[in-house]
XYZ file of C-alpha atoms in Angstrom:
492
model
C -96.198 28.232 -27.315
C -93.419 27.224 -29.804
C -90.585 25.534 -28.099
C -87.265 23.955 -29.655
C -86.231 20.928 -27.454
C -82.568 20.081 -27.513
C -81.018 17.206 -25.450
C -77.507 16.895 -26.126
C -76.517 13.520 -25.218
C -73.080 12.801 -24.192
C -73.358 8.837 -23.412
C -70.957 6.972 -20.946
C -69.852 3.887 -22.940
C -69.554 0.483 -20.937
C -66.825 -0.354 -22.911
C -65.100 2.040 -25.041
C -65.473 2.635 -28.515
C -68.304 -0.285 -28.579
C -71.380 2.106 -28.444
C -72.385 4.650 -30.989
C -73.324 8.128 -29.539
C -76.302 9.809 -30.134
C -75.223 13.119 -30.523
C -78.003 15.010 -30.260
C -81.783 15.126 -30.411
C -84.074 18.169 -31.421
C -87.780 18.548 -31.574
C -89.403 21.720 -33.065
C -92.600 21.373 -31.452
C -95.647 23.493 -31.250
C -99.154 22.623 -29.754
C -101.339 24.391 -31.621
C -99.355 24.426 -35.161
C -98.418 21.347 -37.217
C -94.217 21.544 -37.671
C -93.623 19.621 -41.097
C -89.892 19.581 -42.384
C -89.129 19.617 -45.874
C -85.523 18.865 -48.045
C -82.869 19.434 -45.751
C -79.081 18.921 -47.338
C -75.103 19.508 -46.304
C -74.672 22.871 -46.452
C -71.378 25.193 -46.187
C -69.217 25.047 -43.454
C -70.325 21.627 -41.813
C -74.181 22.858 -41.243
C -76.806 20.929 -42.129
C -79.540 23.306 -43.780
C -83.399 22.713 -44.838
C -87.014 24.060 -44.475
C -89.471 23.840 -41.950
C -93.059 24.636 -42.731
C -95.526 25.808 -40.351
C -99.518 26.279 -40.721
C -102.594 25.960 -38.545
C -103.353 21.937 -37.757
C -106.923 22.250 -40.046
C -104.939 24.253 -43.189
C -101.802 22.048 -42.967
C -102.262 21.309 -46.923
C -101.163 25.122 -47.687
C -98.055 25.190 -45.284
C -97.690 29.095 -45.213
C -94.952 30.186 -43.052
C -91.790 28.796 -43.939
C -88.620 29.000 -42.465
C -84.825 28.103 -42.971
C -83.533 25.958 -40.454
C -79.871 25.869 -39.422
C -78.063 23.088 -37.010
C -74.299 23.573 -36.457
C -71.812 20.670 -36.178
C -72.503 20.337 -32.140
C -76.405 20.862 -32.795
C -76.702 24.492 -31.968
C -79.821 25.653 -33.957
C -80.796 29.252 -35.834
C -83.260 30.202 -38.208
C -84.600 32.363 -40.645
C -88.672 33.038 -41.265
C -89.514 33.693 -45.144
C -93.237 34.258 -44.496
C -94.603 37.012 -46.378
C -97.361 39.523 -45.470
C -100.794 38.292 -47.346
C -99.177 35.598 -49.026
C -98.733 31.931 -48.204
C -95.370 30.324 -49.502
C -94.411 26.798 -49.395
C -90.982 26.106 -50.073
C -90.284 22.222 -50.195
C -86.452 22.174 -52.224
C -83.565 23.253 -51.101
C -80.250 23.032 -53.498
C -76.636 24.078 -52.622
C -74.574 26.510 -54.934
C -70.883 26.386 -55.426
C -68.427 28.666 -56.611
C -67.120 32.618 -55.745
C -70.677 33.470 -54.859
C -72.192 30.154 -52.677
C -75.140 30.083 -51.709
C -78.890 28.306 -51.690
C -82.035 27.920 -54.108
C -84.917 27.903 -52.892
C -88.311 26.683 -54.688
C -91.828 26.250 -53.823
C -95.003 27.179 -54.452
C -97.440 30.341 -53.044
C -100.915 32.721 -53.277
C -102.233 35.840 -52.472
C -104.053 35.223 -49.061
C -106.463 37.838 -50.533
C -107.511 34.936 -52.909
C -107.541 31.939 -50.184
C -111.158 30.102 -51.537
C -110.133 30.218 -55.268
C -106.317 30.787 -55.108
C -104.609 31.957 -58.056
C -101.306 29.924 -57.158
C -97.368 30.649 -58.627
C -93.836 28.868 -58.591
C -91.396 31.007 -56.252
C -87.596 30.715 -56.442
C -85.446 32.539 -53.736
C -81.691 32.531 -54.160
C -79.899 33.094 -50.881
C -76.238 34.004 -49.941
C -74.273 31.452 -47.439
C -75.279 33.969 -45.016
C -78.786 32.682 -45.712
C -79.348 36.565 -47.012
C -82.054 37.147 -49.864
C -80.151 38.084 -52.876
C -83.624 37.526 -55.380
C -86.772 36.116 -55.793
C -88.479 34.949 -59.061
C -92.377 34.524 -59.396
C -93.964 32.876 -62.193
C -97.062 31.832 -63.306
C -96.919 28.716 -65.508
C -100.030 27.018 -67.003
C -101.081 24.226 -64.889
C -102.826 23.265 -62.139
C -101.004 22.933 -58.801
C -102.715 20.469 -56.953
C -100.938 16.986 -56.633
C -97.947 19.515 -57.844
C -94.424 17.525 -57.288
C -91.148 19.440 -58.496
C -87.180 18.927 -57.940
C -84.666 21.043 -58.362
C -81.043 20.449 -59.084
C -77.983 23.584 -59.187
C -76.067 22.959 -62.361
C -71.843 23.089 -62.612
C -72.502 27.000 -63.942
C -74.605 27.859 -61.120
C -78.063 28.110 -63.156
C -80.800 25.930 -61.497
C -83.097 23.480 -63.473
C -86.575 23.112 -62.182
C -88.308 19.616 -63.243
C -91.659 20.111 -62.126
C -94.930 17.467 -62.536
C -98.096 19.842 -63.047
C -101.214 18.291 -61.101
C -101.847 14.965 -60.967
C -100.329 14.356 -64.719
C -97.596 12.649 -65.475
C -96.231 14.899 -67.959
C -93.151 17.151 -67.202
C -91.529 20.626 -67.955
C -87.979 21.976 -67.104
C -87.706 25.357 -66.270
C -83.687 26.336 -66.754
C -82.989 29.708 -64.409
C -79.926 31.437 -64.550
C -77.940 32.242 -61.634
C -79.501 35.999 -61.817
C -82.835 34.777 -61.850
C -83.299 35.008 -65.340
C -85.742 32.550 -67.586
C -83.462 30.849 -70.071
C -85.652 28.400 -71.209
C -88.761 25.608 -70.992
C -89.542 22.237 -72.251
C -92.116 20.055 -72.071
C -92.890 16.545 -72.444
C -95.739 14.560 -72.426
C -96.922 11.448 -74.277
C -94.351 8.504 -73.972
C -91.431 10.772 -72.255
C -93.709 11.881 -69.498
C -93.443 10.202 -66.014
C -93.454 11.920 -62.769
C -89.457 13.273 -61.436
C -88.288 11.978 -58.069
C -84.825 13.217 -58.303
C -82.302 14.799 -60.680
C -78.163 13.971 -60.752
C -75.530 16.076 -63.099
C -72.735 14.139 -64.710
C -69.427 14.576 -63.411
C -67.589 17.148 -66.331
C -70.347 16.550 -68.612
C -72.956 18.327 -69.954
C -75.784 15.799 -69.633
C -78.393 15.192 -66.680
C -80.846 11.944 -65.137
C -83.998 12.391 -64.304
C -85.722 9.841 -62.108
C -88.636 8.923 -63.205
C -91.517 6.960 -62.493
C -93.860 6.064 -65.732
C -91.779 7.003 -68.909
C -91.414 4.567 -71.261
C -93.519 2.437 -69.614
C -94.073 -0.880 -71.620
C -97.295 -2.333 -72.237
C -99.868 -3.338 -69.382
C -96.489 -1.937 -66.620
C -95.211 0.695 -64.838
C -91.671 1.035 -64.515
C -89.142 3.192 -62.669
C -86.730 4.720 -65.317
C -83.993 6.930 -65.677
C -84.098 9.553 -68.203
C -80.697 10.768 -69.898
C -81.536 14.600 -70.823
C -78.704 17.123 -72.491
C -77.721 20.315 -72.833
C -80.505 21.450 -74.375
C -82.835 19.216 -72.196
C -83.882 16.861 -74.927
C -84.183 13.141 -74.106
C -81.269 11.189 -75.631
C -81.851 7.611 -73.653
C -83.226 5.871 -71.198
C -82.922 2.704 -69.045
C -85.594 0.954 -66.902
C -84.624 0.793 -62.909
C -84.447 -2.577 -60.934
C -88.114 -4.704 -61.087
C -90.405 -3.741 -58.724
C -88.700 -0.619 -57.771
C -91.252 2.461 -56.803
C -91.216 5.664 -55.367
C -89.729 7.513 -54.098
C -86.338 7.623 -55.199
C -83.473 9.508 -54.450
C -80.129 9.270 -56.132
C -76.300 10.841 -55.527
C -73.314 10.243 -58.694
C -70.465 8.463 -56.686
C -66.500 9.474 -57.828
C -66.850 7.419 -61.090
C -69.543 8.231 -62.513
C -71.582 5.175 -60.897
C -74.283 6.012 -58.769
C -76.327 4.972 -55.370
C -80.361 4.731 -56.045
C -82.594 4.011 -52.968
C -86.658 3.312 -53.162
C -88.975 1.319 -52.118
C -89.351 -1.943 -53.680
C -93.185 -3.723 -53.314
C -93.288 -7.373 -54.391
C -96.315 -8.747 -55.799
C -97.031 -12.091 -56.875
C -100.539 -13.987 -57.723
C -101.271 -15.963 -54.682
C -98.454 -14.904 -52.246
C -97.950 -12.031 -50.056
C -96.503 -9.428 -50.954
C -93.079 -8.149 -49.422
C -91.635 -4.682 -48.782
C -88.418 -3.701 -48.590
C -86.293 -0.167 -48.491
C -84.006 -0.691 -51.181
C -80.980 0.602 -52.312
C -78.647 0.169 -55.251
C -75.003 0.606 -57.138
C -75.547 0.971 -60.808
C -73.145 2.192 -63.557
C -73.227 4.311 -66.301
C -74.464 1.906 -68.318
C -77.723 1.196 -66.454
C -76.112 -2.313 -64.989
C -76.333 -3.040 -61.096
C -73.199 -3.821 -59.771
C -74.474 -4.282 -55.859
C -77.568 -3.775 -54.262
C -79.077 -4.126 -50.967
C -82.606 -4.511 -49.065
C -83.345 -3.492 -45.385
C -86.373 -4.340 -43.387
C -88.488 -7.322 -42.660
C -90.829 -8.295 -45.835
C -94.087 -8.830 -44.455
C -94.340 -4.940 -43.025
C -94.571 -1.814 -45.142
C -91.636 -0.321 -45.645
C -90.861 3.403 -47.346
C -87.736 5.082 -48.376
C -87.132 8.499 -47.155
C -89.438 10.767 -48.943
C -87.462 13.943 -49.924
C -83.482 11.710 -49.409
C -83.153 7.873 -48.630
C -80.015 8.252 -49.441
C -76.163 10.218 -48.957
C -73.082 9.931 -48.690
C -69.970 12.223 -47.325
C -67.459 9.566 -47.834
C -68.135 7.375 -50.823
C -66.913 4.208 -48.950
C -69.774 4.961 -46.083
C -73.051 5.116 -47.647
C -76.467 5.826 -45.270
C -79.946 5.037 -46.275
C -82.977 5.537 -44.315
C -86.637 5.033 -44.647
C -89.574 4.277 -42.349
C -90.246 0.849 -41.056
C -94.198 0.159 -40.404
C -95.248 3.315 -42.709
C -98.316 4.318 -41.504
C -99.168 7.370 -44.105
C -101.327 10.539 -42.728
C -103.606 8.463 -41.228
C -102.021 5.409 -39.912
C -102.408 4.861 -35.697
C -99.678 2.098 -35.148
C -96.333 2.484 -33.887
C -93.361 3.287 -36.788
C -89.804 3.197 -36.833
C -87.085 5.299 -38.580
C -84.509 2.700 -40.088
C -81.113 4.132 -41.083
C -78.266 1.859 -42.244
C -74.811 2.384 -42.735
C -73.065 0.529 -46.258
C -69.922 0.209 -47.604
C -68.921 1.344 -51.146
C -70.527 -2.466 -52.315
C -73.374 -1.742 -50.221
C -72.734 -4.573 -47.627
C -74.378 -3.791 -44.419
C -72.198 -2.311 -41.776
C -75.055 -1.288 -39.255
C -78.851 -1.541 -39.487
C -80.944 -0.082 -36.778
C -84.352 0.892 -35.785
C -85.253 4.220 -33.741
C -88.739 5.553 -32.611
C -91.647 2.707 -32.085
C -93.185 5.369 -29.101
C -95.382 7.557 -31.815
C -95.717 7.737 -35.941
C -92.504 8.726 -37.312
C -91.916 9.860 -41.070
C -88.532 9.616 -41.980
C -87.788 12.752 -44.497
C -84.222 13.406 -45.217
C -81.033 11.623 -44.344
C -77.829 14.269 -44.429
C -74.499 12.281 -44.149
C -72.688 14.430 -42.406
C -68.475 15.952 -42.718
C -67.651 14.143 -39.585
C -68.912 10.795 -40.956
C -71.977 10.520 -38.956
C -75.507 11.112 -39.925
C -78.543 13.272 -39.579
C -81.726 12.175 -39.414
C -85.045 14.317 -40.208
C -88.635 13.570 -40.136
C -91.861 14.229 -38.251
C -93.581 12.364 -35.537
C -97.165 12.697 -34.180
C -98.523 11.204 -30.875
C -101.344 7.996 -31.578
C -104.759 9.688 -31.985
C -104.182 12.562 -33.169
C -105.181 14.339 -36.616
C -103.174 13.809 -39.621
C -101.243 17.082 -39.334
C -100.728 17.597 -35.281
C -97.314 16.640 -36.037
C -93.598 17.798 -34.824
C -90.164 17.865 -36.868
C -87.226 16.301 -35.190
C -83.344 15.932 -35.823
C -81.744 12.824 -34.309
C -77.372 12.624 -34.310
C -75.847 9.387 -34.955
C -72.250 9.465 -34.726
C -69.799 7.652 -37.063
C -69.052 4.720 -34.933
C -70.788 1.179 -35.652
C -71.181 -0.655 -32.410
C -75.106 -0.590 -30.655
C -76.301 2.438 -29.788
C -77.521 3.340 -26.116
C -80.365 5.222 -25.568
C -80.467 6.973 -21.991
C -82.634 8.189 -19.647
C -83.166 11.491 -21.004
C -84.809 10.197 -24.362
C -87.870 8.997 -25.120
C -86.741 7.159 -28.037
C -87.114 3.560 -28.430
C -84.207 1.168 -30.134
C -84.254 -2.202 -32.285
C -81.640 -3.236 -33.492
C -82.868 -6.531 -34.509
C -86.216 -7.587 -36.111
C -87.873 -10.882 -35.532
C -90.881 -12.234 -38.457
C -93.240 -13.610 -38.586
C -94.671 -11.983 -35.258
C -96.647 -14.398 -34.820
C -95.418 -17.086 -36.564
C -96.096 -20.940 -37.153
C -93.420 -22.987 -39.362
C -90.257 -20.770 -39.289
C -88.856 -17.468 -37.385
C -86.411 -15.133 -39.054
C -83.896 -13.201 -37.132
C -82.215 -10.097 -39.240
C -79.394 -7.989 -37.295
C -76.444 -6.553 -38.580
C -74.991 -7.723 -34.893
C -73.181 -10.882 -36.514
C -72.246 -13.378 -33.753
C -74.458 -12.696 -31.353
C -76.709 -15.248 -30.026
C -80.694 -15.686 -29.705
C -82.376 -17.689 -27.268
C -85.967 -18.464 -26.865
C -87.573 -19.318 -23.326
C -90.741 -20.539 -22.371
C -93.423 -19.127 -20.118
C -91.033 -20.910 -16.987
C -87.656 -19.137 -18.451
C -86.747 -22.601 -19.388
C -84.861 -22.473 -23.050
C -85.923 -24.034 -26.113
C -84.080 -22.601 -28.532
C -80.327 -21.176 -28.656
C -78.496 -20.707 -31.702
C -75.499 -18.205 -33.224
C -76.473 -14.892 -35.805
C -73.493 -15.693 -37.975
C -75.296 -13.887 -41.342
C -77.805 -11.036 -41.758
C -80.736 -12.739 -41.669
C -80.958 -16.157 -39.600
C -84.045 -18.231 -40.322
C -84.925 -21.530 -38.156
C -87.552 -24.019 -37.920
C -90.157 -24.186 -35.325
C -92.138 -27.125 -35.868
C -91.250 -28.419 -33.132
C -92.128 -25.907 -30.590
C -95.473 -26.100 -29.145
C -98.243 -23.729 -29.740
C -98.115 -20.378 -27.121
C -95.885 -17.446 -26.085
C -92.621 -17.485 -25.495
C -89.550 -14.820 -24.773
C -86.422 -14.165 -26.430
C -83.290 -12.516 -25.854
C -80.100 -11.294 -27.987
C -76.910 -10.706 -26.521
C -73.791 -9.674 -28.093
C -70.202 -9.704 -26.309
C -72.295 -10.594 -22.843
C -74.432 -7.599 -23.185
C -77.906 -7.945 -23.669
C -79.169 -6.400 -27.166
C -82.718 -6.582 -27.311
C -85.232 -9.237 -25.479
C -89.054 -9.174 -26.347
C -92.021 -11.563 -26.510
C -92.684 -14.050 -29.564
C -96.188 -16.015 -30.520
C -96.239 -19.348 -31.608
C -99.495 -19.805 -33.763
C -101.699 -22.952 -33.343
């Protein structure tokens, strides 16, 4: 039986205004249905709006009963089902519209359940009123393949939507340009050269010229790059820059105020002979292509991924959040993850970085900063052992404060706020926690210390030479209060 869980969490700080509140937690759970969520942005009047997708656990690749899914500023849920008698639709982008008539696109992808072992598949786009009414739908039929089928979406300053969409498993690209009646204005395509797959898609502030995201175009010799893709008014390429080195999907961007804007991804590290090293990345670049700040979360020697549909938003361009998962473990993947969100400043110094989940395999999908400076976090989790697609959809709260967060009884959620690597580890140990001035203290198997030093920067790295061969504990405490404590390996 479907169930929505909802524990609102109203947490009695030990000392005021030092913890940040968990505001609330939902799980949209089902036993015998696999919950997936999809895009889920800011939406009008302080909700946060999205999709949910729900299909059989065996048939989870055709998600065919899609719903809109509403959560109020105090976390009060509703809904709205779009699933259509004898067809399957999969909606996976959401967009918001402005002006006298606001309102939502929707986009996805669907068949005639009539047709299920060779279905003939379309592109749907539903526009919706801010009363999440049906005003139109638009089906068409374009002439590609849809598996491997990636597309973005992006409402324009007049209210018409473009559709960038990646047919199959090429890399080549159309836009599809829809007017705000549903009408086909026009359709390009580019392939060769030009063609890389779209992650995301920004407007210029006042101008009439869009960036694509890309990941293959232009791609010099022997390389594949990240790029971003200057398109304009009539949706023909007129430049292009290459994204920081070693930058890879997926990638999300947001324009900031002045015309700069924030990029997040995933950067992977490789180099002949030496391990490789992960990181969720994020970035400030101008209008000229030039980084002015950037920023990397997570410990290197564990995979890393930026949040697949949004890594990264803002409400307030002087509090930036991006997200990603920490220990990705992919559809398969039976090890513990962790959603990491982090909270920047407008030069993307690191304000908070923490670490929630570590009980079951999270996904991290959106992250919605939202109007009362805190933000949303969506994914899916499944238990350990379970099939790829027995999976749930939750919503976790942070508030807009900075200090550690408590997690209480009622939640099963697990917290790090500090990560320690190598685990185990032989020459050196690196500490990285945004808790500056707190102190770390290693103990021996008889609670004796060997170790105690002061986390004065992000990440604290110290020699262990010295320290014999075996198991040992730590513990981090900030203002007297203890932070985190754990177990540490000293190889031979």
């Amino acid at each position: 039986m479907s169930k929505i869980l909802l524990l609102l969490l109203s947490l009695l700080l030990s000392i005021h205004g030092f913890s940040q509140n968990i505001e609330y937690e939902i799980y949209y759970e089902n036993d015998s249905c696999s919950i997936g969520p999809a895009k889920f942005i800011r939406g009008h009047n302080g909700d946060v709006v999205g999709i949910i997708g729900k299909a059989p656990i065996y048939d989870s690749l055709k998600l065919y009963k899609p719903m809109v899914f509403v959560i109020d500023e105090i976390g009060d849920t509703s809904s709205v089902w779009l699933d259509k008698q004898d067809t399957a639709v999969m909606y996976t982008e959401i967009t918001l519209i402005h002006g006298y008539e606001p309102g939502y696109y929707l986009s996805g992808m669907g068949y005639d359940l009539n047709t299920k072992d060779q279905p003939e598949w379309f592109t749907i786009f539903t526009r919706m009123d801010s009363n999440y009414n049906i005003v139109w739908e638009r089906c068409f039929r374009f002439d590609h393949t849809y598996w491997a089928y990636t597309y973005k979406a992006e409402t324009l300053y007049d209210g018409s939507l473009m559709f960038c969409c990646n047919p199959g498993v090429y890399t080549d690209f159309f836009i599809f340009h829809l007017s705000s009646n549903g009408d086909s204005l026009s359709y390009h395509y580019f392939n060769g050269i030009e063609s890389g797959r779209i992650w995301d898609i920004t407007e210029g502030h006042q101008t009439y010229q869009y960036s694509l995201y890309s990941n293959g175009s232009y791609d010099p010799p022997g390389y594949i790059s990240c790029t971003r893709l200057t398109i304009d008014s009539n949706f023909s390429i007129v430049d292009y820059s290459y994204l920081p080195e070693w930058l890879s999907p997926p990638l999300s961007a947001k324009k900031l105020p002045d015309n700069d804007f924030v990029l997040c991804g995933s950067t992977d590290i490789y180099y002949p002979g030496i391990d490789p090293k992960y990181y969720i990345s994020g970035y400030r670049i101008n209008s000229s292509g030039n980084i002015g700040n950037e920023v990397f979360l997570t410990n290197p020697d564990t995979i890393s991924r930026a949040g697949e549909d949004t890594g990264i938003d803002f409400y307030d361009p002087s509090q930036i959040y991006l997200g990603g998962t920490h220990n990705f473990q992919g559809l398969w993947g039976q090890n513990p993850s962790w959603i990491v969100i982090s909270k920047l400043d407008d030069t993307l110094g690191i304000i908070y970085e923490k670490y929630l989940g570590g009980d079951e395999v999270y996904t991290l999908r959106s992250v919605v900063a939202t109007d009362d400076g805190g933000v949303l976090l969506i994914g899916s989790q499944r238990e350990f052992g379970t099939e790829p697609y027995f999976r749930d959809s939750f919503f976790i709260k942070l508030d807009s404060t900075s200090g550690p967060v408590t997690i209480p009884d009622e939640s099963e959620l697990q917290l790090k706020e500090v990560l320690l690597y190598p685990n185990p580890g032989r020459n050196t140990l690196s500490i990285r926690t945004a808790l500056k001035g707190s102190s770390f203290t290693l103990f021996d198997i008889k609670s004796i210390p060997v170790f105690n030093c002061k986390l004065e920067n992000l990440v604290t790295t110290i020699t262990v030479d010295h320290v014999r061969a075996g198991q040992y504990y730590y513990v981090i405490q900030d203002q007297n209060r203890i932070i985190e404590s754990g177990k540490w390996i000293k190889s031979k």
